[in-house]
Amino acid sequence: MRVFKRLALSLLVLVVVTAIALAVWEPLVAESGKAPASRKYDVEIVRDDFGVPHIFGKTDADVAYGVAYAHSEDDFSTIQEVAAMTRARTGAMTGQDGAKVDFAAHLLDIRGTVDRKYDTLPADIRALLDAYAAGLNHYADKHPEEVRLSGLFPLEGRDIAAGFVLRSPFFFGLDSVLGALVEGKDLPIEGGPKLSGKEVARVTPIGPEPDMNGSNAFAVAPARSTDNVTRLISNSHQPWRGGVAWYELVVHSEEGWDFAGATFPGSPYPFLGHNKYLGWTNTVNRPDLIDVYKLELNDDRTQYRLDGQWRDLESQRVWLKVKMGPFTLPVPQTVYRSVHGPVILNDKGAFAIRYAGIDELKMLEQYFRINKARDFAEWQKAMAIQGVPATNFIYADAKGNIAMAYNALFPARKPGANWRGVLPGDRSDLIWKTHLPWDRVPLLVNPASGYIMNANNTPFVAAGPGDELDRASFSALMGIEDDMTNRARQAIKLFEAAGQIDAATLARIKYDVGYDKSDYATGWINALLAVKPDGDKRIPQAQALLRAWDWQMDGKGKGDALALMLMRPAMRQSYRRLPLPDPREELVAAIDHLEKYFRTLDPKLGTVLRLRQGKVDLPMDGGSDTLRAATLWDVDEEDGRFAVRHGDSFIQFVEWDKDGNVSSRSIQPFGAATTRPDSPHYADQAKLFVEHQTKPVYFTRQALMPHAKRRYRP
């Protein structure tokens, strides 16, 4: 009996020790962070009446330090998640989904890229990154109770750079390709015209939720304005929370960095907005920037054939850390690489991936240089650095220039291969090593129509009729998309009907909630109207509402809520370049939901579609693929209402008057402090946002100080 008691006690001790070990081991084995060299930063943060931080510094590095501290005050939780990604510790913070991000970080060898390329960055860029890291460290030191993961701090500039390396390719859809390969599924169809033969059924890789990646952008030249004003509207469509939610700020450095715009957690500078002289905004583009190669492996899968010779397949054992309740479990994985790039092994074989911007850090310099550009020539010189792998840039300036650059790092591909399909991995001549120069990028400057727009459509249609770029001038190997969106068709129709444009007209275009009766929208509605009732009396009632619907998501007409639910799945499939969904399934699902929660097929749109943040609960308008975008939402299981989480996000209206003086207004869905429920700026912009209103941007100190609510030095 004593033996059994001793065994039971020993087993209990073992269980306790194991539990303690699983709870505490991860920080102990994590690589220790390194702080930047100590220095004093001279920075002042001034908060305006909406809590937007205005950061004043003697040097650019001082400002970057202040950006980090101010953003941490408002959303330190999300910034830590981004920081954890750079150390492959996201799984230890957020669990299984985070571990998938860590696997990608290992697979893409982001730390290897930083080790190889960081010291090639200009000294002022490295100083910015170190200063930003120092600002985060300072906040963490002052608020240890907010630190979510032991050993995450201190950070240094290399950690900030690693975040850019990891996230950049995911903006043009690398995650969809990785996901398909890991799961052994068909790869997505890539954009651009067919090159040869029968192509694999693929869709452009544009993220885990493809319809999340969007945006609208508009620029109007003085000649098209009623008042000789140059106008730019930034209208990005991003998630309202998380690592790619916009954060508004204004920065001023005595070294000439003056900028008002927005950034993402983990960045020391704005990604879009304006300075005194010029501004730009971005929309997602969808060129073919990813190539997949099938490798021929030897029997034990340790080598691959290239040009008739066997080469060793690089492999590395990594340990993913997966948080499960109070414990963090170590999960072993192996990552592979070939000369092509990362390699994934599945039941169908071994596949290597090569993508735009692989093993590059130049985006860190490019974004900052365009922040400080003073005219179109300087801006183009900065763009020619070609570090940002993909995204359209829509530009305007104080001199009245407007432009659109279909920016992408187009691989310098060899003609003759089917670059839209899976490529043979045994030919080194198909492994491109460079990209096309800046002068090959599609660029539209000062079109005769006097306006430029993009709504994630083909760059060949960016202005009025007759202003189209010549498709024949651009190689099919570039994989430039031919797609049009409802938003693009609607925008051009409205611009062409408007004549001369003033501020109010441009705002009406931006907030338009209509669908153009062409392309997928009309075909989809016709398919819904053709569904046979088959004894379901509700179907004719729903079809009657759709016939009466005025194709507007303004909440004023009949059938808006029903149409809202039905247009989203069609938009999603159209954007993926896939066949439309089953109309009966979608129609019945929408009917079931509306009857269950609202006891009518025709509730008011604003009753169903909501902006929700804490205790704030407001009606919304707009829909999927309307210029007023309410693209994605979460369904509340208790009341059935849709809480929008993605669509119109940071909006900025910028103007340069006839004398070149700049002014701007902006708005966000919630406020400056979206993860701080106790802050007065948790949701203080929400009412303005749903009412299509904006607030002033105080771009100069003189304009700001009457509205300064708090001034301090961190």
PDB file of C-alpha atoms in Angstrom, residues 431-533:
ATOM      1  CA  ILE A 431      13.985  31.690 -61.059  1.00  0.00           C
ATOM      2  CA  TRP A 432      13.791  35.446 -61.589  1.00  0.00           C
ATOM      3  CA  LYS A 433      16.198  37.541 -59.544  1.00  0.00           C
ATOM      4  CA  THR A 434      15.251  41.124 -60.412  1.00  0.00           C
ATOM      5  CA  HIS A 435      12.138  43.198 -60.995  1.00  0.00           C
ATOM      6  CA  LEU A 436      11.125  45.693 -63.663  1.00  0.00           C
ATOM      7  CA  PRO A 437      12.360  49.274 -63.111  1.00  0.00           C
ATOM      8  CA  TRP A 438      10.121  52.144 -62.026  1.00  0.00           C
ATOM      9  CA  ASP A 439       9.743  53.480 -65.564  1.00  0.00           C
ATOM     10  CA  ARG A 440       7.907  50.271 -66.520  1.00  0.00           C
ATOM     11  CA  VAL A 441       5.250  50.755 -63.821  1.00  0.00           C
ATOM     12  CA  PRO A 442       1.846  51.893 -65.189  1.00  0.00           C
ATOM     13  CA  LEU A 443       1.575  55.615 -64.430  1.00  0.00           C
ATOM     14  CA  LEU A 444      -1.234  58.016 -65.317  1.00  0.00           C
ATOM     15  CA  VAL A 445      -0.438  61.714 -64.853  1.00  0.00           C
ATOM     16  CA  ASN A 446      -2.797  64.690 -65.243  1.00  0.00           C
ATOM     17  CA  PRO A 447      -5.475  63.069 -67.442  1.00  0.00           C
ATOM     18  CA  ALA A 448      -7.590  65.345 -69.624  1.00  0.00           C
ATOM     19  CA  SER A 449     -10.739  64.435 -67.672  1.00  0.00           C
ATOM     20  CA  GLY A 450      -9.301  66.214 -64.641  1.00  0.00           C
ATOM     21  CA  TYR A 451      -9.922  63.409 -62.182  1.00  0.00           C
ATOM     22  CA  ILE A 452      -8.428  60.085 -61.155  1.00  0.00           C
ATOM     23  CA  MET A 453     -10.144  57.318 -59.278  1.00  0.00           C
ATOM     24  CA  ASN A 454      -9.350  53.763 -58.253  1.00  0.00           C
ATOM     25  CA  ALA A 455     -11.582  51.270 -56.479  1.00  0.00           C
ATOM     26  CA  ASN A 456      -9.469  48.105 -56.756  1.00  0.00           C
ATOM     27  CA  ASN A 457     -10.107  47.921 -60.478  1.00  0.00           C
ATOM     28  CA  THR A 458      -7.768  47.567 -63.427  1.00  0.00           C
ATOM     29  CA  PRO A 459      -5.318  50.481 -63.730  1.00  0.00           C
ATOM     30  CA  PHE A 460      -6.177  50.824 -67.409  1.00  0.00           C
ATOM     31  CA  VAL A 461      -9.432  52.512 -66.349  1.00  0.00           C
ATOM     32  CA  ALA A 462      -8.508  55.258 -63.874  1.00  0.00           C
ATOM     33  CA  ALA A 463     -10.100  58.392 -65.299  1.00  0.00           C
ATOM     34  CA  GLY A 464     -12.650  59.506 -67.858  1.00  0.00           C
ATOM     35  CA  PRO A 465     -13.254  57.904 -71.257  1.00  0.00           C
ATOM     36  CA  GLY A 466     -10.310  58.568 -73.560  1.00  0.00           C
ATOM     37  CA  ASP A 467      -7.827  58.687 -70.670  1.00  0.00           C
ATOM     38  CA  GLU A 468      -7.228  54.944 -70.519  1.00  0.00           C
ATOM     39  CA  LEU A 469      -3.679  53.635 -70.359  1.00  0.00           C
ATOM     40  CA  ASP A 470      -2.640  51.606 -73.395  1.00  0.00           C
ATOM     41  CA  ARG A 471      -2.886  47.947 -72.390  1.00  0.00           C
ATOM     42  CA  ALA A 472      -0.615  46.925 -75.249  1.00  0.00           C
ATOM     43  CA  SER A 473       2.246  48.867 -73.646  1.00  0.00           C
ATOM     44  CA  PHE A 474       2.408  46.450 -70.735  1.00  0.00           C
ATOM     45  CA  SER A 475       3.553  42.859 -70.983  1.00  0.00           C
ATOM     46  CA  ALA A 476       1.157  40.055 -70.105  1.00  0.00           C
ATOM     47  CA  LEU A 477       3.988  38.690 -67.960  1.00  0.00           C
ATOM     48  CA  MET A 478       3.278  41.507 -65.484  1.00  0.00           C
ATOM     49  CA  GLY A 479      -0.065  39.916 -64.619  1.00  0.00           C
ATOM     50  CA  ILE A 480      -1.987  43.195 -64.374  1.00  0.00           C
ATOM     51  CA  GLU A 481      -5.648  42.588 -63.569  1.00  0.00           C
ATOM     52  CA  ASP A 482      -8.508  43.413 -65.928  1.00  0.00           C
ATOM     53  CA  ASP A 483     -11.158  43.459 -63.184  1.00  0.00           C
ATOM     54  CA  MET A 484     -13.727  46.163 -62.616  1.00  0.00           C
ATOM     55  CA  THR A 485     -15.609  46.548 -59.345  1.00  0.00           C
ATOM     56  CA  ASN A 486     -19.056  47.996 -58.765  1.00  0.00           C
ATOM     57  CA  ARG A 487     -17.361  50.833 -56.929  1.00  0.00           C
ATOM     58  CA  ALA A 488     -15.219  51.681 -59.950  1.00  0.00           C
ATOM     59  CA  ARG A 489     -18.134  51.603 -62.392  1.00  0.00           C
ATOM     60  CA  GLN A 490     -20.232  53.717 -60.067  1.00  0.00           C
ATOM     61  CA  ALA A 491     -17.459  56.254 -59.466  1.00  0.00           C
ATOM     62  CA  ILE A 492     -16.807  56.865 -63.169  1.00  0.00           C
ATOM     63  CA  LYS A 493     -20.537  57.154 -63.868  1.00  0.00           C
ATOM     64  CA  LEU A 494     -20.902  59.749 -61.112  1.00  0.00           C
ATOM     65  CA  PHE A 495     -17.817  61.723 -62.128  1.00  0.00           C
ATOM     66  CA  GLU A 496     -18.915  61.828 -65.746  1.00  0.00           C
ATOM     67  CA  ALA A 497     -22.368  63.067 -64.761  1.00  0.00           C
ATOM     68  CA  ALA A 498     -21.095  65.681 -62.313  1.00  0.00           C
ATOM     69  CA  GLY A 499     -19.482  68.219 -64.632  1.00  0.00           C
ATOM     70  CA  GLN A 500     -17.379  70.673 -62.631  1.00  0.00           C
ATOM     71  CA  ILE A 501     -16.778  69.376 -59.127  1.00  0.00           C
ATOM     72  CA  ASP A 502     -16.883  71.181 -55.797  1.00  0.00           C
ATOM     73  CA  ALA A 503     -16.263  69.798 -52.302  1.00  0.00           C
ATOM     74  CA  ALA A 504     -19.896  68.826 -51.727  1.00  0.00           C
ATOM     75  CA  THR A 505     -20.150  66.985 -55.043  1.00  0.00           C
ATOM     76  CA  LEU A 506     -16.983  65.031 -54.353  1.00  0.00           C
ATOM     77  CA  ALA A 507     -18.264  64.084 -50.903  1.00  0.00           C
ATOM     78  CA  ARG A 508     -21.535  62.841 -52.413  1.00  0.00           C
ATOM     79  CA  ILE A 509     -19.556  60.634 -54.795  1.00  0.00           C
ATOM     80  CA  LYS A 510     -17.453  59.258 -51.963  1.00  0.00           C
ATOM     81  CA  TYR A 511     -20.500  58.424 -49.830  1.00  0.00           C
ATOM     82  CA  ASP A 512     -22.576  57.018 -52.686  1.00  0.00           C
ATOM     83  CA  VAL A 513     -24.435  53.821 -51.763  1.00  0.00           C
ATOM     84  CA  GLY A 514     -25.583  52.688 -55.186  1.00  0.00           C
ATOM     85  CA  TYR A 515     -25.007  49.614 -57.332  1.00  0.00           C
ATOM     86  CA  ASP A 516     -24.409  49.929 -61.041  1.00  0.00           C
ATOM     87  CA  LYS A 517     -26.750  47.675 -63.026  1.00  0.00           C
ATOM     88  CA  SER A 518     -24.007  45.820 -64.824  1.00  0.00           C
ATOM     89  CA  ASP A 519     -21.438  43.106 -64.355  1.00  0.00           C
ATOM     90  CA  TYR A 520     -22.123  40.590 -61.564  1.00  0.00           C
ATOM     91  CA  ALA A 521     -24.777  42.661 -59.755  1.00  0.00           C
ATOM     92  CA  THR A 522     -27.453  42.428 -62.446  1.00  0.00           C
ATOM     93  CA  GLY A 523     -26.741  38.781 -63.182  1.00  0.00           C
ATOM     94  CA  TRP A 524     -26.976  37.953 -59.508  1.00  0.00           C
ATOM     95  CA  ILE A 525     -30.269  39.741 -58.939  1.00  0.00           C
ATOM     96  CA  ASN A 526     -31.713  38.028 -62.012  1.00  0.00           C
ATOM     97  CA  ALA A 527     -30.569  34.665 -60.649  1.00  0.00           C
ATOM     98  CA  LEU A 528     -32.288  35.383 -57.324  1.00  0.00           C
ATOM     99  CA  LEU A 529     -35.491  36.395 -59.079  1.00  0.00           C
ATOM    100  CA  ALA A 530     -35.412  33.161 -61.073  1.00  0.00           C
ATOM    101  CA  VAL A 531     -35.387  30.906 -57.981  1.00  0.00           C
ATOM    102  CA  LYS A 532     -38.439  28.614 -57.962  1.00  0.00           C
ATOM    103  CA  PRO A 533     -40.530  28.788 -54.768  1.00  0.00           C
TER     104      PRO A 533
END
